[in-house]
XYZ file of C-alpha atoms in Angstrom:
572
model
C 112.056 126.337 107.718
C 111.816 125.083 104.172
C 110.941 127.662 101.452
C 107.672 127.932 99.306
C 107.741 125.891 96.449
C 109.535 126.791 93.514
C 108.315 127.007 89.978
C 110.526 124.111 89.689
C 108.323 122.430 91.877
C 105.518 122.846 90.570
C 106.556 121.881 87.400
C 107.242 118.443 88.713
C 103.564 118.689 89.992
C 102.072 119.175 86.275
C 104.831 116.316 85.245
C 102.574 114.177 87.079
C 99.428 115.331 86.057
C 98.368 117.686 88.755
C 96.787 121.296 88.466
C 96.909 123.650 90.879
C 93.822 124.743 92.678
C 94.266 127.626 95.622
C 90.414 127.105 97.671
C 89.270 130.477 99.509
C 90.233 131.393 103.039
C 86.986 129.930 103.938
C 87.300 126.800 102.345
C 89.939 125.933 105.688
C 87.280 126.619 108.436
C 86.722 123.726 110.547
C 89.245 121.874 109.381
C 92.075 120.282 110.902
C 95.598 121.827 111.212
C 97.261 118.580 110.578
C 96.852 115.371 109.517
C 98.964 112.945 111.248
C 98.996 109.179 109.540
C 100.772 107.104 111.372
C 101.735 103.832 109.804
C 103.189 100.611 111.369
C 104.831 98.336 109.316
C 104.098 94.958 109.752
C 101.544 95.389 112.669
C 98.669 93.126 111.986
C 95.741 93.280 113.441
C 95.646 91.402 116.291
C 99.149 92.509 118.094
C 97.383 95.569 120.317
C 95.142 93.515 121.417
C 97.394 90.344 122.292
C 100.315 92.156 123.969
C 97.646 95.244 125.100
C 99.421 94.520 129.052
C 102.227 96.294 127.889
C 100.342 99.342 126.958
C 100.509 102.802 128.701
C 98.574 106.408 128.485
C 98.848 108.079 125.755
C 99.790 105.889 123.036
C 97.404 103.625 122.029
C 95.602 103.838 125.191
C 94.936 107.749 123.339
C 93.737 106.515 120.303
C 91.567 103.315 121.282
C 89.783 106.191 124.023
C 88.964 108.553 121.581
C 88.948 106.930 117.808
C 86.670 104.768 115.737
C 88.380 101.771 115.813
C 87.879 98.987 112.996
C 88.866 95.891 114.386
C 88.008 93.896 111.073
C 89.912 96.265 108.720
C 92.207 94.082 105.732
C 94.286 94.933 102.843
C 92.315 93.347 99.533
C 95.173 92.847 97.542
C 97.282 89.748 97.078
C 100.616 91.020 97.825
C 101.330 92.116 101.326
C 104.441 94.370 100.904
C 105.601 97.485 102.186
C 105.393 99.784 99.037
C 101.764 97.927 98.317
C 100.399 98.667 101.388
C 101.550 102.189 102.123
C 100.622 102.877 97.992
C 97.319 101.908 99.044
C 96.637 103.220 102.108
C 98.122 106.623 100.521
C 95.969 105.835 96.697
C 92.754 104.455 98.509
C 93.342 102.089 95.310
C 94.493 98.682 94.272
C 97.826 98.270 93.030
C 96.866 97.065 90.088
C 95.523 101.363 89.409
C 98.139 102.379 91.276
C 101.024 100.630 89.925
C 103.145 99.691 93.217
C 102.672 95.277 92.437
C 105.487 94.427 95.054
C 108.398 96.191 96.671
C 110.767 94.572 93.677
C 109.512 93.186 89.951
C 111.359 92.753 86.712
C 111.898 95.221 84.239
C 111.908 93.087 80.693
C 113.635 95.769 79.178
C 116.811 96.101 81.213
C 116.705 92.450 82.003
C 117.284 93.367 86.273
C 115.404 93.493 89.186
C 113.564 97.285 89.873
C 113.096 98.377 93.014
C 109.567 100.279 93.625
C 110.987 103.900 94.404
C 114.371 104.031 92.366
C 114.758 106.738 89.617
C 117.995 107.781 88.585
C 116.915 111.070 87.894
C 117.110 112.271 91.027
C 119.854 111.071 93.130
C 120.121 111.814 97.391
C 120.992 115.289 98.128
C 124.796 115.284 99.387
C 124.846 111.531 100.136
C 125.564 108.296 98.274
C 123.275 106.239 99.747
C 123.998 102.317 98.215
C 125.714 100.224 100.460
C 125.001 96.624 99.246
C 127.840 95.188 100.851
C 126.616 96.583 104.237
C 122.698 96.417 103.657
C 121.012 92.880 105.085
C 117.958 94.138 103.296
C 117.694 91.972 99.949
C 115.364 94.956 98.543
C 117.334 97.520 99.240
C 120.330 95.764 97.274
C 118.600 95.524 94.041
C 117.920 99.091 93.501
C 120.263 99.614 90.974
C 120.516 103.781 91.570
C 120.666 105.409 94.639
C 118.329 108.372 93.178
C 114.805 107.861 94.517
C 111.220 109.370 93.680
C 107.569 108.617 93.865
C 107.421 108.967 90.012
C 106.591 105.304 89.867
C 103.150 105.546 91.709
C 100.457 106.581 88.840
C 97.779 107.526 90.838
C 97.665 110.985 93.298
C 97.790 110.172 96.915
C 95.643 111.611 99.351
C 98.837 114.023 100.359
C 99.059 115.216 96.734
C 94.909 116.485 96.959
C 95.748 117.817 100.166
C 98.292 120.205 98.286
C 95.790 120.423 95.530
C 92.958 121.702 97.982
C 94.197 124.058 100.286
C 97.152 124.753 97.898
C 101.246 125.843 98.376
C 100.456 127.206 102.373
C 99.749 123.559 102.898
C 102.971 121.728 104.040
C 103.476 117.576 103.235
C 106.104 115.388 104.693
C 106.591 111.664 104.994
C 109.119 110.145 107.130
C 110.322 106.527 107.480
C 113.536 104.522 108.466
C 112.686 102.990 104.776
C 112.401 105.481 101.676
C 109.567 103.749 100.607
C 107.579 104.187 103.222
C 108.256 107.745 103.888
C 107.951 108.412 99.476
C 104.537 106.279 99.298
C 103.055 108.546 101.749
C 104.664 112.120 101.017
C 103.077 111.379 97.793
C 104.135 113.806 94.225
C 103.479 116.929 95.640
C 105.296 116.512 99.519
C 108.934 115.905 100.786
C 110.219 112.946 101.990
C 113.074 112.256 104.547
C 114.178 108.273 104.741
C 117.263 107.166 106.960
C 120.230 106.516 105.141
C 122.115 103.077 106.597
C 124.845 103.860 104.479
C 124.826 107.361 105.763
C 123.114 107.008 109.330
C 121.302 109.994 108.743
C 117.857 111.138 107.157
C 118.298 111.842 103.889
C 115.911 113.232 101.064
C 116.532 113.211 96.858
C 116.833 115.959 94.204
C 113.018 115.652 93.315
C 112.300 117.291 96.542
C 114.897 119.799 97.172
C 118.737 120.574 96.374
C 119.658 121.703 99.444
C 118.582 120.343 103.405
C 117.298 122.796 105.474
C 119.198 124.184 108.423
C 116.787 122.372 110.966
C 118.259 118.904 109.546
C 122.151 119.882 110.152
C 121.079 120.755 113.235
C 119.188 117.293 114.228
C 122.214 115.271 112.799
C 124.769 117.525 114.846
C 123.202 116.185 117.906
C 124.583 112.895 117.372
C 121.267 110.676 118.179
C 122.086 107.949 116.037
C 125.835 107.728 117.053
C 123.960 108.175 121.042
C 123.271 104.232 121.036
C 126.645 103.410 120.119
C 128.441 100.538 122.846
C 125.130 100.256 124.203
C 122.320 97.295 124.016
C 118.301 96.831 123.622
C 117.112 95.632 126.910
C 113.755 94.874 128.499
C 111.716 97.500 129.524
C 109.501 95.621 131.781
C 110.678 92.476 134.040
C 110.457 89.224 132.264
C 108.173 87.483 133.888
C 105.641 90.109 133.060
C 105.779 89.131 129.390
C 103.992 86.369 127.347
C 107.104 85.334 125.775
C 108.948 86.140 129.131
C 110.494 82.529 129.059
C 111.300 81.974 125.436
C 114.177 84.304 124.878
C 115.818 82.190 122.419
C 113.605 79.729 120.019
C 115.449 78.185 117.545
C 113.622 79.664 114.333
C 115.036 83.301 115.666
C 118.115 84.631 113.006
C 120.856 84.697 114.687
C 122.344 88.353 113.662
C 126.362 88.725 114.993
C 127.042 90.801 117.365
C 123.346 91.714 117.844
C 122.519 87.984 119.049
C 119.389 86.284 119.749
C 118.841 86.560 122.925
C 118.761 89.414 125.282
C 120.146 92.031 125.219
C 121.302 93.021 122.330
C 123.809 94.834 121.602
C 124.340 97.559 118.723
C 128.246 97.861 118.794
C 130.675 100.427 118.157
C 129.751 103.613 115.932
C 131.671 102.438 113.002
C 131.089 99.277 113.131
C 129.806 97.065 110.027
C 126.228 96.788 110.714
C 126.004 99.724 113.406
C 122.740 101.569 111.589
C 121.629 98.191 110.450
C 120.961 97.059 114.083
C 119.765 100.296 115.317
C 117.252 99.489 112.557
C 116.319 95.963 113.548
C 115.169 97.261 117.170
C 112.910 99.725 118.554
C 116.132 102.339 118.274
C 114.262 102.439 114.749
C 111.238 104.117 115.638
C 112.773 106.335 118.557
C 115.172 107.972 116.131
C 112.198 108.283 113.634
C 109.867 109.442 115.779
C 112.479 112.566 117.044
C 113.414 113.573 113.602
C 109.635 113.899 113.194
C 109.059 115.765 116.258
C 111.776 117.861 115.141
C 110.700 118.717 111.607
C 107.122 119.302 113.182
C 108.447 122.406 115.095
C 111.356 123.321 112.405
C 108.435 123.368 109.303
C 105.729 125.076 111.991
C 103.223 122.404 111.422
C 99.929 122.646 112.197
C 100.246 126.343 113.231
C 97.702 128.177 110.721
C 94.260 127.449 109.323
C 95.347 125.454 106.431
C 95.569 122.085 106.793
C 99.311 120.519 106.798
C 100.063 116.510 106.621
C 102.939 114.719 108.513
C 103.058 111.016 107.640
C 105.222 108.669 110.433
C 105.827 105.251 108.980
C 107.532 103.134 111.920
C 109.445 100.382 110.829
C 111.171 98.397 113.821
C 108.108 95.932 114.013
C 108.609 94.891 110.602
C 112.454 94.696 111.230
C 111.609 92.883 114.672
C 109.382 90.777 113.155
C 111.588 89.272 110.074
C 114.354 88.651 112.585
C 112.696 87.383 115.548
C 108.846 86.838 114.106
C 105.742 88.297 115.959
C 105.575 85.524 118.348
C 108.985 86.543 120.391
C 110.190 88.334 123.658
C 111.728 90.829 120.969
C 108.123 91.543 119.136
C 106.510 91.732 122.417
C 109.042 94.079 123.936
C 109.182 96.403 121.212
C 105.133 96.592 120.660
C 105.747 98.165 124.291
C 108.002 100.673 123.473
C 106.512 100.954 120.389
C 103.502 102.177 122.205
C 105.751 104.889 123.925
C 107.046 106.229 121.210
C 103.665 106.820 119.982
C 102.476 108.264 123.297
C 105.712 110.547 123.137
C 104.547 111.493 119.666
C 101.026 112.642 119.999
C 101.987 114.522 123.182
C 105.025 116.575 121.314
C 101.483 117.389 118.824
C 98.990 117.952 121.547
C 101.771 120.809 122.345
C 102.670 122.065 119.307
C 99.365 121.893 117.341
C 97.117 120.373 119.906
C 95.062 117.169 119.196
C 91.600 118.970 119.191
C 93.118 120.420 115.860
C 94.824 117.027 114.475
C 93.518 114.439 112.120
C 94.973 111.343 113.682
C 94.682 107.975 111.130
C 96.944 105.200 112.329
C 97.321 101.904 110.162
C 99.613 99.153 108.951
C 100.803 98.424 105.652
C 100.360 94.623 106.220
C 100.759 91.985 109.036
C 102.678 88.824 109.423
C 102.324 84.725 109.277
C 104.148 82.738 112.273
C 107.505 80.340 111.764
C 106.606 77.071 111.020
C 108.198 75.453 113.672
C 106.356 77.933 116.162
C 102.924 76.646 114.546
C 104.299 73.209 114.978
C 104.249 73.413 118.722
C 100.823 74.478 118.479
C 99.917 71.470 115.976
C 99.225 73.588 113.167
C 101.207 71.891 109.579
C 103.110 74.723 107.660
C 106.339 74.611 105.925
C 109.173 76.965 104.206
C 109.321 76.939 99.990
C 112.541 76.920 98.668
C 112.106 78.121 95.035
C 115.417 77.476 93.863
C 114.617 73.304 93.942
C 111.492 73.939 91.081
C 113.641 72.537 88.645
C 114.083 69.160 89.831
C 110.413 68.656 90.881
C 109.573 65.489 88.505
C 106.630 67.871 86.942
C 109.441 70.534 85.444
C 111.698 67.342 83.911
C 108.783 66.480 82.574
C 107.895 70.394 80.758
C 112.010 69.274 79.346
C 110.206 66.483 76.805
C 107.653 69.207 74.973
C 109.945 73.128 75.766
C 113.363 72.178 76.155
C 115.505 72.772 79.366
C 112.736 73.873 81.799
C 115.099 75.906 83.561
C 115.815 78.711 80.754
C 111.940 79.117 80.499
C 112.071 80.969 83.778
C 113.477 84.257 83.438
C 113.226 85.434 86.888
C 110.750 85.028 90.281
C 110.646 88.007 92.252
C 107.908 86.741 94.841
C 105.594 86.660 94.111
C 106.279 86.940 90.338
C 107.276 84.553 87.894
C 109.123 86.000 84.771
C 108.567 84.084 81.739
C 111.541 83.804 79.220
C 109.645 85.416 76.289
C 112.836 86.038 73.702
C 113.799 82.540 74.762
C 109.974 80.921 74.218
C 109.691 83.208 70.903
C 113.423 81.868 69.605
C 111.870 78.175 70.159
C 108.726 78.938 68.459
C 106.979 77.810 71.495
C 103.269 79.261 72.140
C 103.348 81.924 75.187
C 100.492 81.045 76.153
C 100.740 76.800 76.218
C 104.430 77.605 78.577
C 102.427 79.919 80.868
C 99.861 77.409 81.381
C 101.953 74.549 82.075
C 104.591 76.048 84.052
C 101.534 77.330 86.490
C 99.704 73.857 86.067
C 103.265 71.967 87.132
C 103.981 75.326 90.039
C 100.522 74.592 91.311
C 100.933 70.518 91.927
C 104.327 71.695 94.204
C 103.505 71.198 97.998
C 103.580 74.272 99.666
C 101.454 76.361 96.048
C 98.096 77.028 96.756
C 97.585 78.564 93.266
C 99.477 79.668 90.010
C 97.549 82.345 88.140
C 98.916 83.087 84.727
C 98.390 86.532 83.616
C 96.853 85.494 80.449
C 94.350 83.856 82.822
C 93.632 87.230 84.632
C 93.021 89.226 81.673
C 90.770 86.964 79.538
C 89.138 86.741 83.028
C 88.997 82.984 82.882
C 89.930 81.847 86.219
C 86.969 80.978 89.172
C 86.357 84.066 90.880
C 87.176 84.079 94.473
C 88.386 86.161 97.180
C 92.307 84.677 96.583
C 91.603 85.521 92.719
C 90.136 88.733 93.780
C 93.143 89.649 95.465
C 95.112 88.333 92.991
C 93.329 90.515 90.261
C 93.551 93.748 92.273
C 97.450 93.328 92.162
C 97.965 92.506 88.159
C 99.403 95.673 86.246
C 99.871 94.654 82.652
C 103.046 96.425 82.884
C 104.762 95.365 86.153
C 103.395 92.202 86.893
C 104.897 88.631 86.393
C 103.521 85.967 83.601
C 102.345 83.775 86.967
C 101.316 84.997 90.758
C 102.285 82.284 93.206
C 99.942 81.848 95.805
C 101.463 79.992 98.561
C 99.344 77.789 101.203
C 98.334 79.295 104.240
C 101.213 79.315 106.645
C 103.904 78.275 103.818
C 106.650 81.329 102.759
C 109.871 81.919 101.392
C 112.272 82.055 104.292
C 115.694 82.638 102.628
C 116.307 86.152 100.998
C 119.603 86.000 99.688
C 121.030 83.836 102.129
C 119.581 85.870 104.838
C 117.158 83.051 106.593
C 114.424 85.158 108.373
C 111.384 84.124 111.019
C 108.925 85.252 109.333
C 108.126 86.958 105.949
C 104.641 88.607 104.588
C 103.488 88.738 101.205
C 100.475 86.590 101.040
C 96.752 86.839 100.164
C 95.685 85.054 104.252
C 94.313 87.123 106.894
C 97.333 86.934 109.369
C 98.981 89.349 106.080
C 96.046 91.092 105.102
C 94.384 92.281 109.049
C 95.594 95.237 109.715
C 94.678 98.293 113.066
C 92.468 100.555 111.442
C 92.090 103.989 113.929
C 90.499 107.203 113.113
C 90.930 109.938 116.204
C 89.857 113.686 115.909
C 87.552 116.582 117.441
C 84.524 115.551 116.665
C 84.828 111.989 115.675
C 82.447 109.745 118.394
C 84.510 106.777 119.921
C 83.405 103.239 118.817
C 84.263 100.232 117.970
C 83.328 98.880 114.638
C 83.421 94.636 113.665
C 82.375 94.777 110.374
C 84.819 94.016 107.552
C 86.401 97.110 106.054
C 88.702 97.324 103.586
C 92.701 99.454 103.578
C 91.585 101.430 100.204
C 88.762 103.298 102.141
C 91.402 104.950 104.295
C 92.115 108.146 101.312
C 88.604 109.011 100.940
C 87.746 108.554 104.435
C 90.355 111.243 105.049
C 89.481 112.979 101.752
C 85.619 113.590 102.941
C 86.930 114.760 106.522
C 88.475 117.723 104.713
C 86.442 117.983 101.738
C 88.921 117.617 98.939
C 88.502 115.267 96.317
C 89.258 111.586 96.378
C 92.602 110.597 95.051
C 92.831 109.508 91.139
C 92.519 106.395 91.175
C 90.897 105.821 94.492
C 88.020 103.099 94.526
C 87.260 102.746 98.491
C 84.616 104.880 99.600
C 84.039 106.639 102.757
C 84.045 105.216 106.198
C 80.611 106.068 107.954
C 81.371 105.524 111.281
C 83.989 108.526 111.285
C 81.795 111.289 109.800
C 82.003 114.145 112.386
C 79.262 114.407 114.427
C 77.011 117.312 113.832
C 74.057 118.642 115.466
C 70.619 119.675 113.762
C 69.973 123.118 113.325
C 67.216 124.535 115.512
C-alpha cells in the first residue's frame, strides 16, 4: 500500500496553487467510495450502438441499464487529441483555460517540438523510458525527456478537488497504456502509472513517488505482458457474425510486419522489436490495463472507507485499433467486443471489492474518429488525404516568393494543427507579422482539402465570423502554446502520414465524427434515462463535482448535468 503523502508532496500541491482543506467526518456521508472514470480513447459516439451485437452483461450492457446516458454528448473544442480531450474531460474547461492545445506544439524558445506531459524535472522512477527507435508513435518520439508530469495543465482537475475536499485519506490514481492519458486524469494532486513500451511495464515519474510500491513488483513478477508472447489476436466470435465479417483485409489497412493485416495477428517473440508495441495496437492493450488496475484497486484498498477515493481507467487499444485498421474494420469491431469484456470484468472486480451501490461510475471518450477515404468512396461520399509537405509548390505559395522571399523559410514548423510562423526570420526581413500571417492563411485556405485558416491575430482582435468551427477554434487558442494559423481541414480530409507511418484513420478535427463522444453517468441513486439533447465534454467535472459536493475545478466553465442529480424524496 502506498504511504500518506509526504510534506514533499504537498509541497508540489501548493507549487501548483492548491491549499489544503480537510472537510469534517460528516462532510463524507452519502457519498460515494469511489469514483471510477473510465475513458475510451477514440470511441466516438456512435460505435456502442453500431457494433451493440457484440455486447454482453455487464459491460456496457451494466452501464446503458442503470446510467443516464447522453447520446448527443461532443467535445467543443477544435482539436480532437488525446491530451485535449482527457484535459477536458478532467478541467470541465476549454483548452484554451486549460492549456493542453494538442498532444505536440512548438516551443519558440527551444526551437523543437514539446510534447504535452514532458518535464525534465522529474524523470521515470528506475526506468529509461525513450525508445524512439522502437516507438511507431510519432508523439511519443518528440518528447525530448523521458521525465513526465502534469505540471503543464494550468487548471485543477476534478481529481485534484477531490483531494482538496475530503483531503490526504482520499486516494487518486490514473492509469493508461499512454502517460498522457493516465497524467491528464490523475491530475496535480494523484499518481499516475502509464506502460512503458520501452520497458513493458507500468511505470510512474519522480513527481509522484521515488520508490514503486511492493504491489507493482509483484504485478510485473507475474509476467502478464511477457504471457502473450508467440501467441496471436484472434476472433472472439465466428466471422460471419460480424459486420465487417468479410472484409478482413481492405486495402487502406497499415500493413504492420509481423503483426499483418489480416487475421490473426500475431505479437511475436518476447524480445522482439515491436513486441509491447503490438500488444499495444490490440485489445492485449486494455486487458493488461485493465489488470494492473484491478490490481492497484485491492493493493491501495480503494473504495474501502467513507471518504471518497478516484481510480481513472483510460483504455487505449481502440485508438491504437483505430489508426491502424480505422473504425470501419473486422479489427475495430472485434476489439469493441472485447473491449466490452474487459469493462464487464472491470466493474465486477469493483462490485466485489467496493461494490457498485458505493461507486461513481462516469465513462467517456476523449474524442472519436473520421473514416479512410477510400472506405467513404465505396459509399460515394468525396474525401481525400492532405499531404502538407507539397504547400510549397502550390502556385499560391510561389506566388507569397514575389512580396516575402522564399515562402518556404516563412514556415517555421506545422504541428497539426498548428502553423509556426518564422518570426526572427519575418522580423530580420522587416516584413509585417501580421500581412505574412494573413496571406499565408489566405493562400492555406484556397488549398483543396482546407476548410479554414484562422490566424491568431484574427482570434484575438476577434475579427473572424463567429461560428461553431470558429467557436471551436477559439476555445483551443492559448496565446502561449498555440500556432500563428489553425488549419481546419474539410470534413472527411486528414493528414494520413505521421512520419512515414501511413495510418487509416487519424482525429483531430472540429466535425462531429471527432467531436461525438459516449457520455454515461451510473450510480446509487442516479434514475436510468436516456437523454438526446446536445451536451457538451466540459460539463463532465462539475457534473461529478456537484455529485460529491466539492467545488468545480479552476478553470471549469461546463455546468452541471441535470439529468444525473440523485434522486431524492420530499420530506414528509
Amino acid at each position: 500500500m502506498t504511504e500518506p503523502k509526504t510534506i514533499s508532496k504537498l509541497v508540489k500541491w501548493a507549487a501548483v496553487g492548491l491549499s489544503l482543506a480537510i472537510p469534517s467526518v460528516s462532510s463524507a456521508q452519502d457519498k460515494p467510495r469511489l469514483v471510477l472514470q473510465i475513458t475510451v480513447d477514440q470511441l466516438r459516439g456512435d460505435l456502442i450502438h453500431r457494433y451493440g451485437t457484440h455486447i454482453a452483461e455487464g459491460g456496457f450492457r451494466y452501464l446503458l441499464d442503470t446510467g443516464v446516458t447522453f447520446t448527443n454528448a461532443h467535445h467543443r473544442h477544435a482539436n480532437t487529441e488525446t491530451i485535449v480531450g482527457h484535459t477536458t474531460l478532467a478541467t470541465g474547461t476549454d483548452p484554451a483555460i486549460h492549456g493542453m492545445v494538442a498532444n505536440l506544439w512548438f516551443d519558440r524558445k527551444t526551437g523543437t517540438p514539446f510534447y504535452n506531459v514532458q518535464d525534465p524535472d522529474y524523470p521515470l522512477v528506475g526506468a529509461s523510458g525513450i525508445d524512439a527507435e522502437n516507438e511507431i508513435d510519432p508523439t511519443q518520439r518528440a518528447a525530448t525527456t523521458d521525465g513526465r508530469s502534469p505540471r503543464n495543465i494550468i487548471s485543477s482537475t476534478i481529481s485534484d478537488e477531490i483531494a482538496l475536499h475530503f483531503g490526504p485519506s482520499s486516494k487518486i490514481f490514473g492509469v493508461s497504456v499512454k502517460d498522457r492519458g493516465a497524467i491528464a486524469m490523475a491530475g496535480h494532486a494523484g499518481e499516475a502509472y502509464w506502460f512503458s513500451k520501452a520497458e513493458g511495464r507500468f511505470v510512474t515519474s519522480t513527481f509522484y513517488r521515488d520508490t514503486y510500491p511492493a504491489w507493482v513488483g509483484k504485478w510485473d513478477e507475474k509476467g502478464m505482458v511477457a504471457s502473450y508472447a508467440d501467441r496471436s489476436w484472434t476472433l472472439l466470435g465466428e466471422a460471419e457474425d460480424y459486420a465487417f465479417g468479410d472484409r478482413d483485409d481492405q486495402p487502406w489497412e497499415t500493413e504492420m510486419p509481423v503483426f499483418g493485416r489480416v487475421f490473426p495477428h500475431n505479437w511475436g517473440a518476447a524480445d522482439g522489436k515491436y513486441y509491447t508495441t503490438f500488444l499495444t495496437l490490440s485489445p492485449a492493450g486494455d486487458e493488461i490495463t485493465v489488470d494492473f488496475a484491478k490490481t492497484l484497486l485491492d493493493a491501495e484498498q480503494l473504495g474501502k472507507d467513507e471518504i471518497t477515493d478516484y481510480l481513472s481507467v483510460s483504455l487505449s487499444s481502440t485508438d491504437y485499433v483505430g489508426h491502424i485498421f480505422g473504425p470501419s474494420s473486422l479489427e475495430a469491431e472485434d476489439n469493441f467486443a472485447r473491449l466490452d469484456r474487459q469493462i464487464a470484468d472491470l466493474l465486477k472486480h469493483v462490485q466485489t471489492a467496493v461494490g457498485l451501490e458505493n461507486t461513481l461510475i462516469v465513462l467517456s471518450a476523449d474524442h472519436g474518429a473520421p473514416e479512410h477515404p477510400e472506405y467513404l468512396a465505396t459509399l460515394g461520399i468525396e474525401a481525400g488525404l492532405f499531404d502538407f509537405s507539397r504547400v510549397d509548390t502550390e502556385p499560391g505559395f510561389v506566388r507569397l516568393q514575389t512580396d516575402f522571399g522564399e515562402s518556404a523559410d516563412l514556415v517555421q514548423n506545422f504541428s497539426n494543427p498548428y502553423l509556426y510562423l518564422n518570426k526572427d526570420l519575418i522580423s530580420e526581413r522587416g516584413l509585417d507579422p501580421l500581412a505574412v500571417e494573413q496571406a499565408v492563411a489566405e493562400e492555406l485556405q484556397k488549398l483543396p482539402g482546407i476548410a479554414y485558416a484562422i490566424g491568431s491575430s484574427d482570434l484575438r482582435r476577434g475579427s473572424f465570423a463567429k461560428t461553431r468551427i470558429s467557436d471551436a477554434v477559439l476555445a483551443n487558442f492559448n496565446p502561449d502554446r498555440s500556432g500563428d494559423i489553425y488549419v481546419v481541414f474539410e470534413p472527411h480530409w486528414f493528414v494520413a502520414d505521421f512520419d512515414g507511418l501511413h495510418v487509416a484513420s487519424a482525429h483531430g478535427s472540429p466535425w462531429t465524427y471527432d467531436t461525438h463522444v459516449p457520455l454515461i453517468f451510473s450510480g446509487s441513486n442516479i434514475a436510468p434515462q436516456t437523454v438526446v439533447r446536445r451536451v457538451e465534454t466540459v460539463d463532465v467535472a462539475p457534473t461529478i463535482a456537484s455529485l460529491l459536493g466539492t467545488k468545480p475545478p479552476s478553470g471549469a466553465v461546463g455546468v452541471p448535468l441535470p439529468e444525473v442529480m440523485p434522486v431524492t424524496k420530499d420530506k414528509p
